[in-house]
PDB file of C-alpha atoms in Angstrom:
ATOM      1  CA  MET E 295      40.882 -19.652 -32.765  1.00  0.00           C
ATOM      2  CA  SER E 296      37.125 -18.739 -33.524  1.00  0.00           C
ATOM      3  CA  PRO E 297      35.064 -21.591 -34.846  1.00  0.00           C
ATOM      4  CA  ALA E 298      34.602 -19.098 -38.173  1.00  0.00           C
ATOM      5  CA  ARG E 299      38.374 -19.202 -38.603  1.00  0.00           C
ATOM      6  CA  ARG E 300      39.155 -22.527 -37.997  1.00  0.00           C
ATOM      7  CA  CYS E 301      36.779 -23.729 -40.830  1.00  0.00           C
ATOM      8  CA  ARG E 302      37.657 -20.834 -43.239  1.00  0.00           C
ATOM      9  CA  GLY E 303      38.796 -22.853 -46.467  1.00  0.00           C
ATOM     10  CA  LEU E 304      41.289 -25.397 -46.863  1.00  0.00           C
ATOM     11  CA  ARG E 305      45.080 -24.502 -45.995  1.00  0.00           C
ATOM     12  CA  ALA E 306      47.855 -25.685 -48.677  1.00  0.00           C
ATOM     13  CA  ALA E 307      49.387 -27.894 -45.805  1.00  0.00           C
ATOM     14  CA  VAL E 308      46.410 -30.093 -45.874  1.00  0.00           C
ATOM     15  CA  ALA E 309      47.089 -32.113 -48.939  1.00  0.00           C
ATOM     16  CA  ALA E 310      50.654 -33.107 -47.386  1.00  0.00           C
ATOM     17  CA  SER E 311      49.402 -34.054 -43.980  1.00  0.00           C
ATOM     18  CA  VAL E 312      46.300 -35.824 -44.544  1.00  0.00           C
ATOM     19  CA  GLY E 313      46.878 -39.407 -44.563  1.00  0.00           C
ATOM     20  CA  LEU E 314      50.203 -39.103 -43.267  1.00  0.00           C
ATOM     21  CA  SER E 315      49.953 -37.636 -39.920  1.00  0.00           C
ATOM     22  CA  GLU E 316      47.452 -36.894 -37.473  1.00  0.00           C
ATOM     23  CA  GLY E 317      46.057 -33.493 -36.547  1.00  0.00           C
ATOM     24  CA  PRO E 318      46.524 -31.699 -33.354  1.00  0.00           C
ATOM     25  CA  GLY E 319      47.052 -33.757 -30.365  1.00  0.00           C
ATOM     26  CA  GLY E 320      47.479 -37.321 -32.229  1.00  0.00           C
ATOM     27  CA  SER E 321      50.250 -39.639 -32.947  1.00  0.00           C
ATOM     28  CA  ALA E 322      52.287 -39.621 -35.876  1.00  0.00           C
ATOM     29  CA  ARG E 323      50.860 -42.039 -38.810  1.00  0.00           C
ATOM     30  CA  ARG E 324      53.255 -42.152 -41.760  1.00  0.00           C
ATOM     31  CA  GLY E 325      52.715 -44.423 -44.982  1.00  0.00           C
ATOM     32  CA  ARG E 326      53.390 -44.054 -48.728  1.00  0.00           C
ATOM     33  CA  LEU E 327      50.327 -42.634 -50.561  1.00  0.00           C
ATOM     34  CA  LEU E 328      49.368 -45.222 -53.393  1.00  0.00           C
ATOM     35  CA  ARG E 329      47.674 -44.605 -56.517  1.00  0.00           C
ATOM     36  CA  PRO E 330      43.922 -43.728 -55.643  1.00  0.00           C
ATOM     37  CA  PRO E 331      40.843 -45.299 -56.841  1.00  0.00           C
ATOM     38  CA  SER E 332      38.725 -44.366 -59.820  1.00  0.00           C
ATOM     39  CA  PRO E 333      35.600 -42.431 -58.212  1.00  0.00           C
ATOM     40  CA  ALA E 334      32.394 -44.094 -58.957  1.00  0.00           C
ATOM     41  CA  PRO E 335      29.778 -41.723 -60.499  1.00  0.00           C
ATOM     42  CA  ALA E 336      27.674 -39.654 -58.246  1.00  0.00           C
ATOM     43  CA  ALA E 337      25.202 -37.086 -58.169  1.00  0.00           C
ATOM     44  CA  PRO E 338      26.307 -33.387 -59.195  1.00  0.00           C
ATOM     45  CA  GLY E 339      27.993 -31.869 -56.093  1.00  0.00           C
ATOM     46  CA  ALA E 340      29.217 -35.049 -54.566  1.00  0.00           C
ATOM     47  CA  ARG E 341      32.200 -37.223 -55.103  1.00  0.00           C
ATOM     48  CA  LEU E 342      31.808 -40.757 -53.998  1.00  0.00           C
ATOM     49  CA  LEU E 343      35.013 -43.023 -53.024  1.00  0.00           C
ATOM     50  CA  ARG E 344      33.776 -46.660 -52.139  1.00  0.00           C
ATOM     51  CA  LEU E 345      35.847 -48.361 -49.463  1.00  0.00           C
ATOM     52  CA  PRO E 346      37.725 -51.659 -49.924  1.00  0.00           C
ATOM     53  CA  GLY E 347      35.624 -54.419 -48.425  1.00  0.00           C
ATOM     54  CA  SER E 348      33.023 -53.017 -45.664  1.00  0.00           C
ATOM     55  CA  GLY E 349      35.190 -50.179 -44.162  1.00  0.00           C
ATOM     56  CA  ALA E 350      34.516 -51.760 -40.554  1.00  0.00           C
ATOM     57  CA  VAL E 351      38.157 -53.498 -40.962  1.00  0.00           C
ATOM     58  CA  ARG E 352      41.200 -51.666 -41.795  1.00  0.00           C
ATOM     59  CA  ALA E 353      42.031 -52.564 -45.316  1.00  0.00           C
ATOM     60  CA  ALA E 354      45.508 -54.257 -45.987  1.00  0.00           C
ATOM     61  CA  SER E 355      47.744 -53.798 -48.878  1.00  0.00           C
ATOM     62  CA  PRO E 356      47.261 -54.050 -51.862  1.00  0.00           C
ATOM     63  CA  GLU E 357      43.770 -52.699 -50.692  1.00  0.00           C
ATOM     64  CA  ARG E 358      45.080 -49.900 -48.678  1.00  0.00           C
ATOM     65  CA  ALA E 359      45.346 -47.706 -51.663  1.00  0.00           C
ATOM     66  CA  GLY E 360      41.676 -47.072 -51.769  1.00  0.00           C
ATOM     67  CA  TRP E 361      41.444 -46.746 -47.781  1.00  0.00           C
ATOM     68  CA  THR E 362      44.161 -43.906 -48.038  1.00  0.00           C
ATOM     69  CA  GLU E 363      42.518 -42.229 -50.647  1.00  0.00           C
ATOM     70  CA  ALA E 364      39.255 -41.933 -49.258  1.00  0.00           C
ATOM     71  CA  LEU E 365      40.712 -41.010 -45.756  1.00  0.00           C
ATOM     72  CA  ARG E 366      42.500 -38.308 -47.308  1.00  0.00           C
ATOM     73  CA  ALA E 367      39.513 -36.905 -49.284  1.00  0.00           C
ATOM     74  CA  ALA E 368      37.304 -37.079 -46.290  1.00  0.00           C
ATOM     75  CA  VAL E 369      39.778 -35.377 -44.077  1.00  0.00           C
ATOM     76  CA  ALA E 370      40.259 -32.451 -46.328  1.00  0.00           C
ATOM     77  CA  GLU E 371      36.438 -31.822 -46.733  1.00  0.00           C
ATOM     78  CA  LEU E 372      36.288 -31.825 -42.987  1.00  0.00           C
ATOM     79  CA  ARG E 373      39.070 -29.120 -42.614  1.00  0.00           C
ATOM     80  CA  ALA E 374      37.343 -27.267 -45.356  1.00  0.00           C
ATOM     81  CA  GLY E 375      34.191 -26.999 -43.593  1.00  0.00           C
ATOM     82  CA  ALA E 376      32.226 -29.248 -45.935  1.00  0.00           C
ATOM     83  CA  VAL E 377      29.515 -32.044 -44.855  1.00  0.00           C
ATOM     84  CA  VAL E 378      30.375 -35.652 -45.879  1.00  0.00           C
ATOM     85  CA  ALA E 379      28.742 -38.958 -45.683  1.00  0.00           C
ATOM     86  CA  VAL E 380      30.390 -41.907 -43.993  1.00  0.00           C
ATOM     87  CA  PRO E 381      29.302 -45.285 -42.697  1.00  0.00           C
ATOM     88  CA  THR E 382      29.492 -46.102 -39.200  1.00  0.00           C
ATOM     89  CA  ASP E 383      28.686 -49.326 -36.897  1.00  0.00           C
ATOM     90  CA  THR E 384      25.109 -48.525 -37.008  1.00  0.00           C
ATOM     91  CA  LEU E 385      23.848 -46.363 -39.823  1.00  0.00           C
ATOM     92  CA  TYR E 386      25.114 -44.052 -42.386  1.00  0.00           C
ATOM     93  CA  GLY E 387      25.872 -40.825 -41.055  1.00  0.00           C
ATOM     94  CA  LEU E 388      26.572 -37.016 -41.704  1.00  0.00           C
ATOM     95  CA  ALA E 389      29.778 -35.750 -40.370  1.00  0.00           C
ATOM     96  CA  CYS E 390      31.112 -32.018 -40.270  1.00  0.00           C
ATOM     97  CA  SER E 391      33.737 -30.288 -37.947  1.00  0.00           C
ATOM     98  CA  ALA E 392      32.150 -29.779 -34.802  1.00  0.00           C
ATOM     99  CA  SER E 393      34.141 -26.691 -34.434  1.00  0.00           C
ATOM    100  CA  CYS E 394      33.020 -25.254 -37.506  1.00  0.00           C
ATOM    101  CA  SER E 395      29.580 -23.244 -37.017  1.00  0.00           C
ATOM    102  CA  ALA E 396      29.010 -22.900 -40.563  1.00  0.00           C
ATOM    103  CA  ALA E 397      29.459 -26.584 -41.282  1.00  0.00           C
ATOM    104  CA  LEU E 398      26.827 -27.299 -38.204  1.00  0.00           C
ATOM    105  CA  GLY E 399      24.348 -24.980 -39.748  1.00  0.00           C
ATOM    106  CA  ALA E 400      24.584 -26.791 -42.978  1.00  0.00           C
ATOM    107  CA  VAL E 401      23.851 -30.071 -41.306  1.00  0.00           C
ATOM    108  CA  TYR E 402      20.787 -28.882 -39.766  1.00  0.00           C
ATOM    109  CA  ARG E 403      19.501 -27.303 -43.132  1.00  0.00           C
ATOM    110  CA  LEU E 404      20.286 -30.141 -45.462  1.00  0.00           C
ATOM    111  CA  LYS E 405      18.574 -32.700 -42.997  1.00  0.00           C
ATOM    112  CA  GLY E 406      15.230 -30.545 -42.505  1.00  0.00           C
ATOM    113  CA  ARG E 407      16.277 -30.715 -38.628  1.00  0.00           C
ATOM    114  CA  SER E 408      15.034 -28.882 -35.893  1.00  0.00           C
ATOM    115  CA  GLU E 409      17.807 -26.763 -34.340  1.00  0.00           C
ATOM    116  CA  ALA E 410      16.285 -28.015 -30.681  1.00  0.00           C
ATOM    117  CA  LYS E 411      17.786 -31.332 -31.467  1.00  0.00           C
ATOM    118  CA  PRO E 412      21.334 -31.902 -30.614  1.00  0.00           C
ATOM    119  CA  LEU E 413      23.963 -33.490 -32.546  1.00  0.00           C
ATOM    120  CA  ALA E 414      26.390 -35.982 -31.330  1.00  0.00           C
ATOM    121  CA  VAL E 415      30.207 -35.650 -31.237  1.00  0.00           C
ATOM    122  CA  CYS E 416      32.562 -38.662 -32.685  1.00  0.00           C
ATOM    123  CA  LEU E 417      35.916 -38.853 -31.091  1.00  0.00           C
ATOM    124  CA  GLY E 418      38.469 -41.092 -31.983  1.00  0.00           C
ATOM    125  CA  ARG E 419      39.540 -43.062 -28.900  1.00  0.00           C
ATOM    126  CA  VAL E 420      38.133 -42.901 -25.241  1.00  0.00           C
ATOM    127  CA  ALA E 421      40.880 -40.792 -24.015  1.00  0.00           C
ATOM    128  CA  ASP E 422      39.537 -37.928 -25.799  1.00  0.00           C
ATOM    129  CA  VAL E 423      36.392 -38.130 -23.923  1.00  0.00           C
ATOM    130  CA  TYR E 424      37.988 -36.728 -21.035  1.00  0.00           C
ATOM    131  CA  ARG E 425      39.108 -33.494 -22.874  1.00  0.00           C
ATOM    132  CA  TYR E 426      35.689 -32.857 -24.371  1.00  0.00           C
ATOM    133  CA  CYS E 427      33.528 -33.833 -21.491  1.00  0.00           C
ATOM    134  CA  HIS E 428      33.464 -33.669 -17.637  1.00  0.00           C
ATOM    135  CA  VAL E 429      33.346 -37.597 -16.866  1.00  0.00           C
ATOM    136  CA  ARG E 430      32.074 -38.627 -13.549  1.00  0.00           C
ATOM    137  CA  VAL E 431      32.050 -42.991 -14.367  1.00  0.00           C
ATOM    138  CA  PRO E 432      34.956 -45.006 -14.111  1.00  0.00           C
ATOM    139  CA  GLU E 433      37.263 -45.418 -17.095  1.00  0.00           C
ATOM    140  CA  GLY E 434      36.436 -49.058 -17.057  1.00  0.00           C
ATOM    141  CA  LEU E 435      32.833 -48.111 -18.036  1.00  0.00           C
ATOM    142  CA  LEU E 436      33.878 -46.214 -20.866  1.00  0.00           C
ATOM    143  CA  LYS E 437      36.148 -48.758 -22.286  1.00  0.00           C
ATOM    144  CA  ASP E 438      33.458 -51.363 -21.792  1.00  0.00           C
ATOM    145  CA  LEU E 439      30.714 -49.477 -24.048  1.00  0.00           C
ATOM    146  CA  LEU E 440      33.244 -47.644 -26.331  1.00  0.00           C
ATOM    147  CA  PRO E 441      33.987 -48.154 -29.255  1.00  0.00           C
ATOM    148  CA  GLY E 442      30.657 -49.564 -29.727  1.00  0.00           C
ATOM    149  CA  PRO E 443      26.997 -48.953 -30.727  1.00  0.00           C
ATOM    150  CA  VAL E 444      26.265 -46.707 -28.006  1.00  0.00           C
ATOM    151  CA  THR E 445      26.057 -42.559 -27.432  1.00  0.00           C
ATOM    152  CA  LEU E 446      27.024 -41.709 -23.962  1.00  0.00           C
ATOM    153  CA  VAL E 447      25.297 -38.301 -22.792  1.00  0.00           C
ATOM    154  CA  LEU E 448      28.085 -36.483 -20.400  1.00  0.00           C
ATOM    155  CA  GLU E 449      28.292 -33.113 -19.281  1.00  0.00           C
ATOM    156  CA  ARG E 450      30.234 -30.952 -21.962  1.00  0.00           C
ATOM    157  CA  SER E 451      33.324 -29.313 -21.234  1.00  0.00           C
ATOM    158  CA  GLU E 452      34.423 -25.627 -22.311  1.00  0.00           C
ATOM    159  CA  GLU E 453      36.559 -27.385 -25.338  1.00  0.00           C
ATOM    160  CA  LEU E 454      33.552 -27.596 -27.548  1.00  0.00           C
ATOM    161  CA  ASN E 455      32.411 -25.215 -29.909  1.00  0.00           C
ATOM    162  CA  LYS E 456      29.787 -22.926 -28.097  1.00  0.00           C
ATOM    163  CA  ASP E 457      27.656 -23.089 -31.043  1.00  0.00           C
ATOM    164  CA  LEU E 458      27.066 -26.621 -31.059  1.00  0.00           C
ATOM    165  CA  ASN E 459      24.108 -27.472 -29.252  1.00  0.00           C
ATOM    166  CA  PRO E 460      24.062 -24.511 -27.380  1.00  0.00           C
ATOM    167  CA  PHE E 461      20.788 -25.218 -25.785  1.00  0.00           C
ATOM    168  CA  THR E 462      22.155 -27.855 -23.363  1.00  0.00           C
ATOM    169  CA  PRO E 463      25.091 -28.330 -21.063  1.00  0.00           C
ATOM    170  CA  LEU E 464      25.404 -31.996 -22.114  1.00  0.00           C
ATOM    171  CA  VAL E 465      26.715 -33.846 -25.321  1.00  0.00           C
ATOM    172  CA  GLY E 466      26.196 -37.209 -26.824  1.00  0.00           C
ATOM    173  CA  ILE E 467      29.302 -38.946 -27.393  1.00  0.00           C
ATOM    174  CA  ARG E 468      30.105 -41.524 -29.889  1.00  0.00           C
ATOM    175  CA  ILE E 469      33.204 -43.539 -30.819  1.00  0.00           C
ATOM    176  CA  PRO E 470      31.740 -46.156 -33.635  1.00  0.00           C
ATOM    177  CA  ASP E 471      33.105 -49.681 -33.889  1.00  0.00           C
ATOM    178  CA  HIS E 472      34.261 -48.900 -37.429  1.00  0.00           C
ATOM    179  CA  ALA E 473      37.789 -48.942 -38.205  1.00  0.00           C
ATOM    180  CA  PHE E 474      37.200 -46.210 -40.901  1.00  0.00           C
ATOM    181  CA  ILE E 475      35.507 -43.453 -39.075  1.00  0.00           C
ATOM    182  CA  GLN E 476      37.852 -43.860 -36.141  1.00  0.00           C
ATOM    183  CA  ASP E 477      40.822 -43.530 -38.721  1.00  0.00           C
ATOM    184  CA  LEU E 478      39.060 -40.352 -39.967  1.00  0.00           C
ATOM    185  CA  VAL E 479      38.383 -38.649 -36.664  1.00  0.00           C
ATOM    186  CA  GLN E 480      41.819 -39.197 -35.439  1.00  0.00           C
ATOM    187  CA  VAL E 481      43.767 -38.137 -38.160  1.00  0.00           C
ATOM    188  CA  PHE E 482      41.089 -35.053 -38.714  1.00  0.00           C
ATOM    189  CA  GLY E 483      42.303 -34.230 -35.085  1.00  0.00           C
ATOM    190  CA  GLY E 484      39.237 -32.682 -33.747  1.00  0.00           C
ATOM    191  CA  PRO E 485      35.681 -33.567 -32.597  1.00  0.00           C
ATOM    192  CA  VAL E 486      33.167 -34.453 -35.518  1.00  0.00           C
ATOM    193  CA  ALA E 487      29.497 -33.579 -35.343  1.00  0.00           C
ATOM    194  CA  LEU E 488      27.649 -36.870 -36.206  1.00  0.00           C
ATOM    195  CA  THR E 489      23.903 -37.483 -37.137  1.00  0.00           C
ATOM    196  CA  SER E 490      22.424 -39.654 -39.581  1.00  0.00           C
ATOM    197  CA  ALA E 491      22.305 -39.489 -43.091  1.00  0.00           C
ATOM    198  CA  ASN E 492      18.573 -38.968 -44.052  1.00  0.00           C
ATOM    199  CA  LEU E 493      15.870 -36.226 -44.016  1.00  0.00           C
ATOM    200  CA  SER E 494      14.477 -35.862 -40.404  1.00  0.00           C
ATOM    201  CA  SER E 495      11.085 -37.211 -41.489  1.00  0.00           C
ATOM    202  CA  GLN E 496      12.609 -40.210 -43.253  1.00  0.00           C
ATOM    203  CA  ALA E 497      13.888 -43.479 -42.308  1.00  0.00           C
ATOM    204  CA  SER E 498      17.593 -44.136 -41.531  1.00  0.00           C
ATOM    205  CA  SER E 499      20.038 -45.237 -44.166  1.00  0.00           C
ATOM    206  CA  LEU E 500      21.788 -48.632 -44.510  1.00  0.00           C
ATOM    207  CA  ASN E 501      23.416 -47.811 -47.783  1.00  0.00           C
ATOM    208  CA  VAL E 502      24.555 -44.854 -49.822  1.00  0.00           C
ATOM    209  CA  GLU E 503      21.517 -45.055 -52.257  1.00  0.00           C
ATOM    210  CA  GLU E 504      18.939 -44.815 -49.786  1.00  0.00           C
ATOM    211  CA  PHE E 505      19.860 -41.246 -49.196  1.00  0.00           C
ATOM    212  CA  GLN E 506      20.988 -40.284 -52.807  1.00  0.00           C
ATOM    213  CA  ASP E 507      18.547 -37.206 -52.729  1.00  0.00           C
ATOM    214  CA  LEU E 508      21.291 -35.650 -50.358  1.00  0.00           C
ATOM    215  CA  TRP E 509      24.076 -36.161 -52.632  1.00  0.00           C
ATOM    216  CA  PRO E 510      23.989 -32.778 -54.512  1.00  0.00           C
ATOM    217  CA  GLN E 511      24.002 -31.007 -50.922  1.00  0.00           C
ATOM    218  CA  LEU E 512      27.066 -32.852 -49.889  1.00  0.00           C
ATOM    219  CA  SER E 513      30.894 -32.632 -50.718  1.00  0.00           C
ATOM    220  CA  LEU E 514      31.665 -36.369 -50.425  1.00  0.00           C
ATOM    221  CA  VAL E 515      30.064 -39.876 -49.934  1.00  0.00           C
ATOM    222  CA  ILE E 516      31.984 -42.571 -48.672  1.00  0.00           C
ATOM    223  CA  ASP E 517      30.583 -45.759 -49.596  1.00  0.00           C
ATOM    224  CA  GLY E 518      31.358 -48.756 -47.078  1.00  0.00           C
ATOM    225  CA  GLY E 519      28.656 -50.999 -48.387  1.00  0.00           C
ATOM    226  CA  PRO E 520      25.717 -52.187 -46.839  1.00  0.00           C
ATOM    227  CA  ILE E 521      25.266 -52.043 -42.762  1.00  0.00           C
ATOM    228  CA  GLY E 522      24.321 -55.081 -41.609  1.00  0.00           C
ATOM    229  CA  ASP E 523      21.947 -57.233 -44.180  1.00  0.00           C
ATOM    230  CA  GLY E 524      21.125 -53.740 -45.323  1.00  0.00           C
ATOM    231  CA  GLN E 525      17.544 -54.457 -45.056  1.00  0.00           C
ATOM    232  CA  SER E 526      16.400 -55.729 -41.622  1.00  0.00           C
ATOM    233  CA  PRO E 527      14.560 -53.084 -39.422  1.00  0.00           C
ATOM    234  CA  GLU E 528      16.420 -53.750 -36.102  1.00  0.00           C
ATOM    235  CA  TYR E 529      19.604 -52.572 -38.084  1.00  0.00           C
ATOM    236  CA  ARG E 530      17.713 -49.344 -38.398  1.00  0.00           C
ATOM    237  CA  LEU E 531      17.494 -48.422 -34.770  1.00  0.00           C
ATOM    238  CA  GLY E 532      20.834 -46.592 -34.380  1.00  0.00           C
ATOM    239  CA  SER E 533      22.996 -46.351 -31.361  1.00  0.00           C
ATOM    240  CA  THR E 534      21.486 -47.051 -27.926  1.00  0.00           C
ATOM    241  CA  VAL E 535      21.559 -43.605 -26.323  1.00  0.00           C
ATOM    242  CA  VAL E 536      22.081 -43.433 -22.608  1.00  0.00           C
ATOM    243  CA  ASP E 537      22.576 -40.291 -20.034  1.00  0.00           C
ATOM    244  CA  LEU E 538      25.267 -40.715 -17.705  1.00  0.00           C
ATOM    245  CA  SER E 539      25.181 -37.171 -16.418  1.00  0.00           C
ATOM    246  CA  VAL E 540      23.981 -38.021 -13.116  1.00  0.00           C
ATOM    247  CA  PRO E 541      26.447 -39.596 -10.725  1.00  0.00           C
ATOM    248  CA  GLY E 542      25.234 -43.221  -9.992  1.00  0.00           C
ATOM    249  CA  LYS E 543      22.400 -43.033 -12.289  1.00  0.00           C
ATOM    250  CA  PHE E 544      21.702 -43.754 -15.785  1.00  0.00           C
ATOM    251  CA  ASP E 545      18.760 -43.041 -18.163  1.00  0.00           C
ATOM    252  CA  ILE E 546      18.056 -44.693 -21.505  1.00  0.00           C
ATOM    253  CA  ILE E 547      17.004 -42.198 -23.911  1.00  0.00           C
ATOM    254  CA  ARG E 548      16.691 -44.145 -26.770  1.00  0.00           C
ATOM    255  CA  PRO E 549      16.763 -48.120 -26.807  1.00  0.00           C
ATOM    256  CA  GLY E 550      18.598 -48.345 -30.172  1.00  0.00           C
ATOM    257  CA  CYS E 551      20.458 -51.616 -31.275  1.00  0.00           C
ATOM    258  CA  ALA E 552      22.106 -52.506 -28.188  1.00  0.00           C
ATOM    259  CA  LEU E 553      19.816 -52.012 -25.134  1.00  0.00           C
ATOM    260  CA  GLU E 554      20.308 -55.276 -23.372  1.00  0.00           C
ATOM    261  CA  SER E 555      23.835 -55.541 -23.444  1.00  0.00           C
ATOM    262  CA  THR E 556      24.345 -51.577 -22.223  1.00  0.00           C
ATOM    263  CA  ALA E 557      21.834 -51.870 -19.340  1.00  0.00           C
ATOM    264  CA  ALA E 558      23.594 -55.181 -18.115  1.00  0.00           C
ATOM    265  CA  ILE E 559      26.926 -53.597 -18.069  1.00  0.00           C
ATOM    266  CA  LEU E 560      25.757 -50.469 -16.300  1.00  0.00           C
ATOM    267  CA  GLN E 561      23.532 -52.239 -13.454  1.00  0.00           C
ATOM    268  CA  GLN E 562      25.319 -55.471 -13.047  1.00  0.00           C
ATOM    269  CA  LYS E 563      29.106 -54.338 -13.432  1.00  0.00           C
ATOM    270  CA  TYR E 564      29.032 -51.035 -12.340  1.00  0.00           C
ATOM    271  CA  GLY E 565      25.894 -50.882 -10.075  1.00  0.00           C
ATOM    272  CA  LEU E 566      24.122 -47.818 -11.665  1.00  0.00           C
ATOM    273  CA  LEU E 567      20.624 -47.533 -10.993  1.00  0.00           C
ATOM    274  CA  PRO E 568      18.082 -46.165 -13.602  1.00  0.00           C
ATOM    275  CA  LEU E 569      17.107 -42.581 -13.413  1.00  0.00           C
ATOM    276  CA  HIS E 570      13.585 -43.410 -13.477  1.00  0.00           C
TER     277      HIS E 570
END
C-alpha cells in the first residue's frame, strides 16, 4: 500500500481496535476501556491529555483509565496522519506515522526544519529493529542500549517509507525507556517518526508549556509532566546519537545525555573502535 493511501483518514474500525489490540505484527492486548479523564484546556487545534503519574511507568488501576484514553487518542491521531506531541525519556517529541508522507511534511513545516535533516524512527521493541534495518551488530548490543536514551544509526531496509529521509541510506532508531511511548508504538503497529518538540531555532522542551506556540498546529498533546527536574541544562541534551553502520566501528554523531555509558558498552563490552 502506498504511503498516501496508508494515511488517508481514520477507518471506522480504529475506535474499536485502539487500546484493545495492537496493530499489524503485534501481540493481542485486551482490556476494558474505562471512563476517560476530562481533558485539560489547550490552545485551539490541540487536545491536551494528562497522563497519570509521569508516564514513564505504566499506570495501574484506578489510574489506568487516563492512560488508556491517552493511548487510544494518540494512536487514532497517528493513524489519521496527524502530528502529536509526546513525552520520551529525554525530551518532549513530535511524532507522526513514518509511513505517511503528508505527515512527515507537516512535521518539517511546523518546526521550520530543513528537509536535509533526518527524522529518527521510534520502534516499540528491539525485535522490530531487524525489520526496518540491516543490523550488523550483535543482538546483545542492541539490548544493552535499547530501550534507553540512545539513537542508533543503522542501514535502513526497504520496509521504510521512501519519503522518509530520502537523501540517506541510514536511519536513526529510537526505543525510549518510557512506558507510554513504547505502548503507543506497539499499539500503533508501525514505525513512528520522532523529533524534538520545538522550533528548529529554539531550545528543546522538558514540559508541554515550553512548546505551547506549536499547540495550534498539533492534533494532540500528551502531557507526561516535567522530564527530569524540568530545568537543568543537561536534561536538554537529548539522546546520544551513535552511528553503527560500519562493521566493527562506531561514530558519536551527538554526545547527548548518555555518552559515557554508551561509549563504555561499545568499547569495553563489544570491542568496537571509534571511527575517527
